[in-house]
Tab-separated table of C-alpha atoms in Angstrom:
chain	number	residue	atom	x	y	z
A	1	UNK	CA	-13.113	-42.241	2.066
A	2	UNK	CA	-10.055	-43.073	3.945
A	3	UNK	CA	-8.378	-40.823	6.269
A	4	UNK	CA	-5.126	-40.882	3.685
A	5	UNK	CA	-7.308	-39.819	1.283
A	6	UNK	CA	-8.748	-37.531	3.262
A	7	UNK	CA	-5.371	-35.706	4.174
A	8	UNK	CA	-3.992	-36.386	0.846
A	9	UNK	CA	-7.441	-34.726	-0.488
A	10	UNK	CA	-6.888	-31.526	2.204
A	11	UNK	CA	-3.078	-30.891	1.533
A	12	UNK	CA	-4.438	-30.795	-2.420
A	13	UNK	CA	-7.062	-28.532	-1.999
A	14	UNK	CA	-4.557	-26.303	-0.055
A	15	UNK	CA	-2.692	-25.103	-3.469
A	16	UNK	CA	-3.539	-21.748	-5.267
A	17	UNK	CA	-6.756	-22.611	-7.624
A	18	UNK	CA	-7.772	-26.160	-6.320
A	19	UNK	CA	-11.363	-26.668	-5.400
A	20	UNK	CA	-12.455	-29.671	-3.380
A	21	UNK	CA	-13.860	-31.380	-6.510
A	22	UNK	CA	-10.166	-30.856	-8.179
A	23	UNK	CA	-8.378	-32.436	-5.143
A	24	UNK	CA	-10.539	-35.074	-5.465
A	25	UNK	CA	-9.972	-36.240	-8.531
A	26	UNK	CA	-6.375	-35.610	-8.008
A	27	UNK	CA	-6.335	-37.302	-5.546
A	28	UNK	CA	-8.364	-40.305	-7.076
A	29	UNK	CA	-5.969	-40.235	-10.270
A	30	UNK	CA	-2.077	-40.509	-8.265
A	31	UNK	CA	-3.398	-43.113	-5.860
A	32	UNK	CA	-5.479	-45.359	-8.291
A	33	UNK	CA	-5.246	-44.690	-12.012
A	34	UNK	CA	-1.244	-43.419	-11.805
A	35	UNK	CA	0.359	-44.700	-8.298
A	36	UNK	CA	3.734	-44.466	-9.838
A	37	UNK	CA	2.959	-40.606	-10.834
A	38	UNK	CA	2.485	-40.180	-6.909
A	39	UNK	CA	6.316	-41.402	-6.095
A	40	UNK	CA	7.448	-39.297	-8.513
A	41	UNK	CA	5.411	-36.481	-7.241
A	42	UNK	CA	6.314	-36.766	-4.006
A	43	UNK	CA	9.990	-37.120	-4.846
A	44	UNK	CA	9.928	-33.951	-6.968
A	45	UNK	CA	8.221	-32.333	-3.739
A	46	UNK	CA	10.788	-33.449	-1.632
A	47	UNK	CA	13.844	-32.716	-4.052
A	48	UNK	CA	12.375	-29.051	-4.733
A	49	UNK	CA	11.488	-28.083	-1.104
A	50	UNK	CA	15.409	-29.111	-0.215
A	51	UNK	CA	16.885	-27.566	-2.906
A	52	UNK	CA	15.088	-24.498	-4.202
A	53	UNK	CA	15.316	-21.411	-2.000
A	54	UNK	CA	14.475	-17.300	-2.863
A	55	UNK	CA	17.769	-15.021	-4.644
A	56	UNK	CA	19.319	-13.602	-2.548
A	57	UNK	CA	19.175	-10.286	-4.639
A	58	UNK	CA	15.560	-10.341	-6.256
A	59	UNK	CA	13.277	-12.863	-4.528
A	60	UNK	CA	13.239	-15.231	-7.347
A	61	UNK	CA	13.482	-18.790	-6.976
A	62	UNK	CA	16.745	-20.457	-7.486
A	63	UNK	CA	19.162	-23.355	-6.634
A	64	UNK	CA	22.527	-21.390	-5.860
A	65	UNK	CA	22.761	-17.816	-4.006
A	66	UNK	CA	21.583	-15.672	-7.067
A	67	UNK	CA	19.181	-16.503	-9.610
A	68	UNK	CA	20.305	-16.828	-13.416
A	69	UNK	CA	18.565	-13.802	-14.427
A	70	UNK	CA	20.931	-12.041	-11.565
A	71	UNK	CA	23.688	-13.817	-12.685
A	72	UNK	CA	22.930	-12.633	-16.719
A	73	UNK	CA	25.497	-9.330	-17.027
A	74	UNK	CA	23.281	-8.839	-20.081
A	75	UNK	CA	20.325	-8.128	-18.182
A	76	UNK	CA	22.001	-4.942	-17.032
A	77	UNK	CA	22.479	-3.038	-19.974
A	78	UNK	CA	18.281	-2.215	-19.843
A	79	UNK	CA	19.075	-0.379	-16.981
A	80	UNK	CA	15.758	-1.129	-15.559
A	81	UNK	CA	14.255	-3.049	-12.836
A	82	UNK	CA	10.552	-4.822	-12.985
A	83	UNK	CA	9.230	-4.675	-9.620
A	84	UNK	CA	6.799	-7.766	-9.755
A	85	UNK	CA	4.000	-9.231	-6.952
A	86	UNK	CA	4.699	-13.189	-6.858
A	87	UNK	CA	7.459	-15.390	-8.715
A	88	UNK	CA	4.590	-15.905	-10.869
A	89	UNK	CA	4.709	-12.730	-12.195
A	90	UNK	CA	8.502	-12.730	-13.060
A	91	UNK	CA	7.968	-16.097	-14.898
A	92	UNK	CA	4.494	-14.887	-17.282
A	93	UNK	CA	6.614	-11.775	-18.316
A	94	UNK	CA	10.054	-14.073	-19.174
A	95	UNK	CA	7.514	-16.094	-21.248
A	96	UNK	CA	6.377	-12.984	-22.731
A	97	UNK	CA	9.776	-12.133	-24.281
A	98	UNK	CA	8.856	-8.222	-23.433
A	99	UNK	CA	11.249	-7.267	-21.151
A	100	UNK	CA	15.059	-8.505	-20.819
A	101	UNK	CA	15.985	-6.434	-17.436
A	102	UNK	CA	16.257	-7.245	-14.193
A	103	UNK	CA	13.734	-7.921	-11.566
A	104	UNK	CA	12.604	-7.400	-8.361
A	105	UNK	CA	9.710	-9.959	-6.287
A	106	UNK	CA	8.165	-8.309	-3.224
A	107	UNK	CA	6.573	-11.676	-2.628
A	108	UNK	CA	3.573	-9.915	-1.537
A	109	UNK	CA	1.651	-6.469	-2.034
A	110	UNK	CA	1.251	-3.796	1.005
A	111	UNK	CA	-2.793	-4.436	2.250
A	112	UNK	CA	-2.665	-2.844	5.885
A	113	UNK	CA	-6.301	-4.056	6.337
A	114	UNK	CA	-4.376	-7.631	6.177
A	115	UNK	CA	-1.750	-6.531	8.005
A	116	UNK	CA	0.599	-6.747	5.201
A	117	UNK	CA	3.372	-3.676	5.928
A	118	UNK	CA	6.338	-2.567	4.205
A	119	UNK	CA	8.343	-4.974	6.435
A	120	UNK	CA	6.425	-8.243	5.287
A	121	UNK	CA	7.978	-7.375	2.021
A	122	UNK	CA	10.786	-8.050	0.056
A	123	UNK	CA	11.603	-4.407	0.331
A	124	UNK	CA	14.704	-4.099	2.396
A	125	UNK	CA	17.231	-4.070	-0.837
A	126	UNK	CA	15.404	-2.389	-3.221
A	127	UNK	CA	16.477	1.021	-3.013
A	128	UNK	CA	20.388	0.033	-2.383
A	129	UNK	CA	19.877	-1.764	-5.506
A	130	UNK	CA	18.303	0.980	-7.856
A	131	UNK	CA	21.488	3.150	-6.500
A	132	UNK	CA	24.579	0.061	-6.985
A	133	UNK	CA	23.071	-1.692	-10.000
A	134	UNK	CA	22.634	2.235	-11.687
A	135	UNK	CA	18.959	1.319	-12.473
A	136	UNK	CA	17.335	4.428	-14.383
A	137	UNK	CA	13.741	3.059	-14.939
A	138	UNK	CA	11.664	1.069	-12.367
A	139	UNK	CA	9.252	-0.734	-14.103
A	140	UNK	CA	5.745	-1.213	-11.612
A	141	UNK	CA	4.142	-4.355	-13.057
A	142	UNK	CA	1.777	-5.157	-9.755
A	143	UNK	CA	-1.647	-5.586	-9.762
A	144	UNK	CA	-4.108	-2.545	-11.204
A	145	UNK	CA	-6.104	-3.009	-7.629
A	146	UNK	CA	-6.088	-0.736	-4.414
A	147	UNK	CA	-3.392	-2.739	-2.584
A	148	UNK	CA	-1.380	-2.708	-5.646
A	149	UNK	CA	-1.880	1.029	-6.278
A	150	UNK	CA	-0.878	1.656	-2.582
A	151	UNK	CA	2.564	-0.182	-3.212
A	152	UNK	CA	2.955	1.298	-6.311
A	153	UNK	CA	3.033	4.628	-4.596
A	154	UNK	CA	5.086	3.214	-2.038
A	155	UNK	CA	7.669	2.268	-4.048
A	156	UNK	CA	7.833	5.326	-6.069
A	157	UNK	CA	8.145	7.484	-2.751
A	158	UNK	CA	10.615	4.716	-1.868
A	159	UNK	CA	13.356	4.830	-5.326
A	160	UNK	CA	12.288	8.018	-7.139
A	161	UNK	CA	15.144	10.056	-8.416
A	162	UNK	CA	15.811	13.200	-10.664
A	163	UNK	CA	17.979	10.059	-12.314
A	164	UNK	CA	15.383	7.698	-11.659
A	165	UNK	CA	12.086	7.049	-14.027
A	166	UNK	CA	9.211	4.750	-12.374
A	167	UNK	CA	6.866	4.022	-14.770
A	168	UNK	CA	3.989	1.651	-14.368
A	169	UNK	CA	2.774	-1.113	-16.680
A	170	UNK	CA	-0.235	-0.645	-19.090
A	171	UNK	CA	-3.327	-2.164	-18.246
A	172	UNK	CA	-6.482	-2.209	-20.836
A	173	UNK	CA	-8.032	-4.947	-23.171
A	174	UNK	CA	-6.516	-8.264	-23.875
A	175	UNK	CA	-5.868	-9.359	-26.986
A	176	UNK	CA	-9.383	-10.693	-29.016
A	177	UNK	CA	-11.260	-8.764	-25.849
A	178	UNK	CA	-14.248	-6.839	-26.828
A	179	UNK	CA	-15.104	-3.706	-25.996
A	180	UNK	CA	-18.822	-4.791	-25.140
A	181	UNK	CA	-17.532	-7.489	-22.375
A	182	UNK	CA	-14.944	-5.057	-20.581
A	183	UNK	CA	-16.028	-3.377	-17.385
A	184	UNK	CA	-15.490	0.451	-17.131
A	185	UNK	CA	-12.366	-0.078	-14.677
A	186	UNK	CA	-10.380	-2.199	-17.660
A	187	UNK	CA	-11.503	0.169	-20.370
A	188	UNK	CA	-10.380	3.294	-17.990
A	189	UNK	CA	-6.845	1.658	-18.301
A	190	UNK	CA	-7.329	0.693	-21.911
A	191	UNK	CA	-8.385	4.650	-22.683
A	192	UNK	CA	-5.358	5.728	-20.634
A	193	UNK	CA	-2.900	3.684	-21.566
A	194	UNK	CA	-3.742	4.339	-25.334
A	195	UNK	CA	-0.873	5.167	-27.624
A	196	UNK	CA	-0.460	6.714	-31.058
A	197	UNK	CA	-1.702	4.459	-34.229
């Protein structure tokens, strides 16, 4: 190998979910097989990382001050706010078509083994927000882990009201799952979070 290919290989395998094997090959295919897909990689790379910066109101990604979601007066007739982990999050549940509110990315979830405190997240607005945007239900949808249960608590200490609800999303079985493959921790959330039939 090269030493470009080497670095090229390294910055690859540096993404969320890319093994050295997958870098590889990535690797292999935009400098060989596809070298025109690697200018028009690298100009996307260089266009996004100029252009695209956080909302200033909810964390998500954006090209102007305030996301379109922010910007959508619609979303505030739901009167809630989804409290998500990662951008990632946000985007999965717009896919979804479940929920038409507003959001809220902490970029991040509170782990004080990590050293991950309240101030390394997008936390500072969130309250002054539930009060100005009249939010009566904050919707949790982190992670059903420890760190996520210890900002969920967090956050509930943080915007709980006699006028506002936080509820937390389900968690159970997905859809075609059996109940023979599911651990006991998934179908502890499926049992709880049953509903009426």
């Amino acid at each position: 190998m090269t030493p470009a290919f080497e670095a090229l290989q390294k910055e690859l395998k540096r993404l969320p979910g890319v093994g050295f094997r997958s870098a590889e090959r990535m690797a292999i295919h935009l400098l060989l097989e596809k070298p025109e897909a690697a200018k028009r990689l690298s100009d996307a790379i260089l266009s996004a990382s100029e252009r695209v910066r956080s909302c200033s109101t909810c964390g998500n990604v954006c090209e102007e001050e305030r996301c379109s979601i922010c910007e959508d007066v619609r979303r505030e007739e739901s009167g809630s706010l989804c409290v998500v982990e990662h951008v990632s999050d946000l985007m999965a549940i717009e896919k979804s078509g479940a929920y038409r509110g507003r959001y809220h990315v902490l970029h991040g979830k509170l782990s004080p083994i990590n050293g991950v405190g309240p101030e390394s997240l997008n936390l500072s607005g969130i309250a002054k927000r539930v009060k100005d945007e009249g939010v009566t239900e904050v919707i949790l949808a982190l992670p059903n882990d420890v760190e996520g249960e210890a900002t969920c608590h967090y956050l509930t200490e943080l915007v709980e009201s006699d006028s506002v609800e936080v509820s937390r999303i389900g968690f159970g079985l997905p859809s075609g799952a059996s109940v023979l493959y599911a651990d006991s921790g998934t179908l502890k959330s499926a049992l709880d979070a049953r509903k009426r039939y």
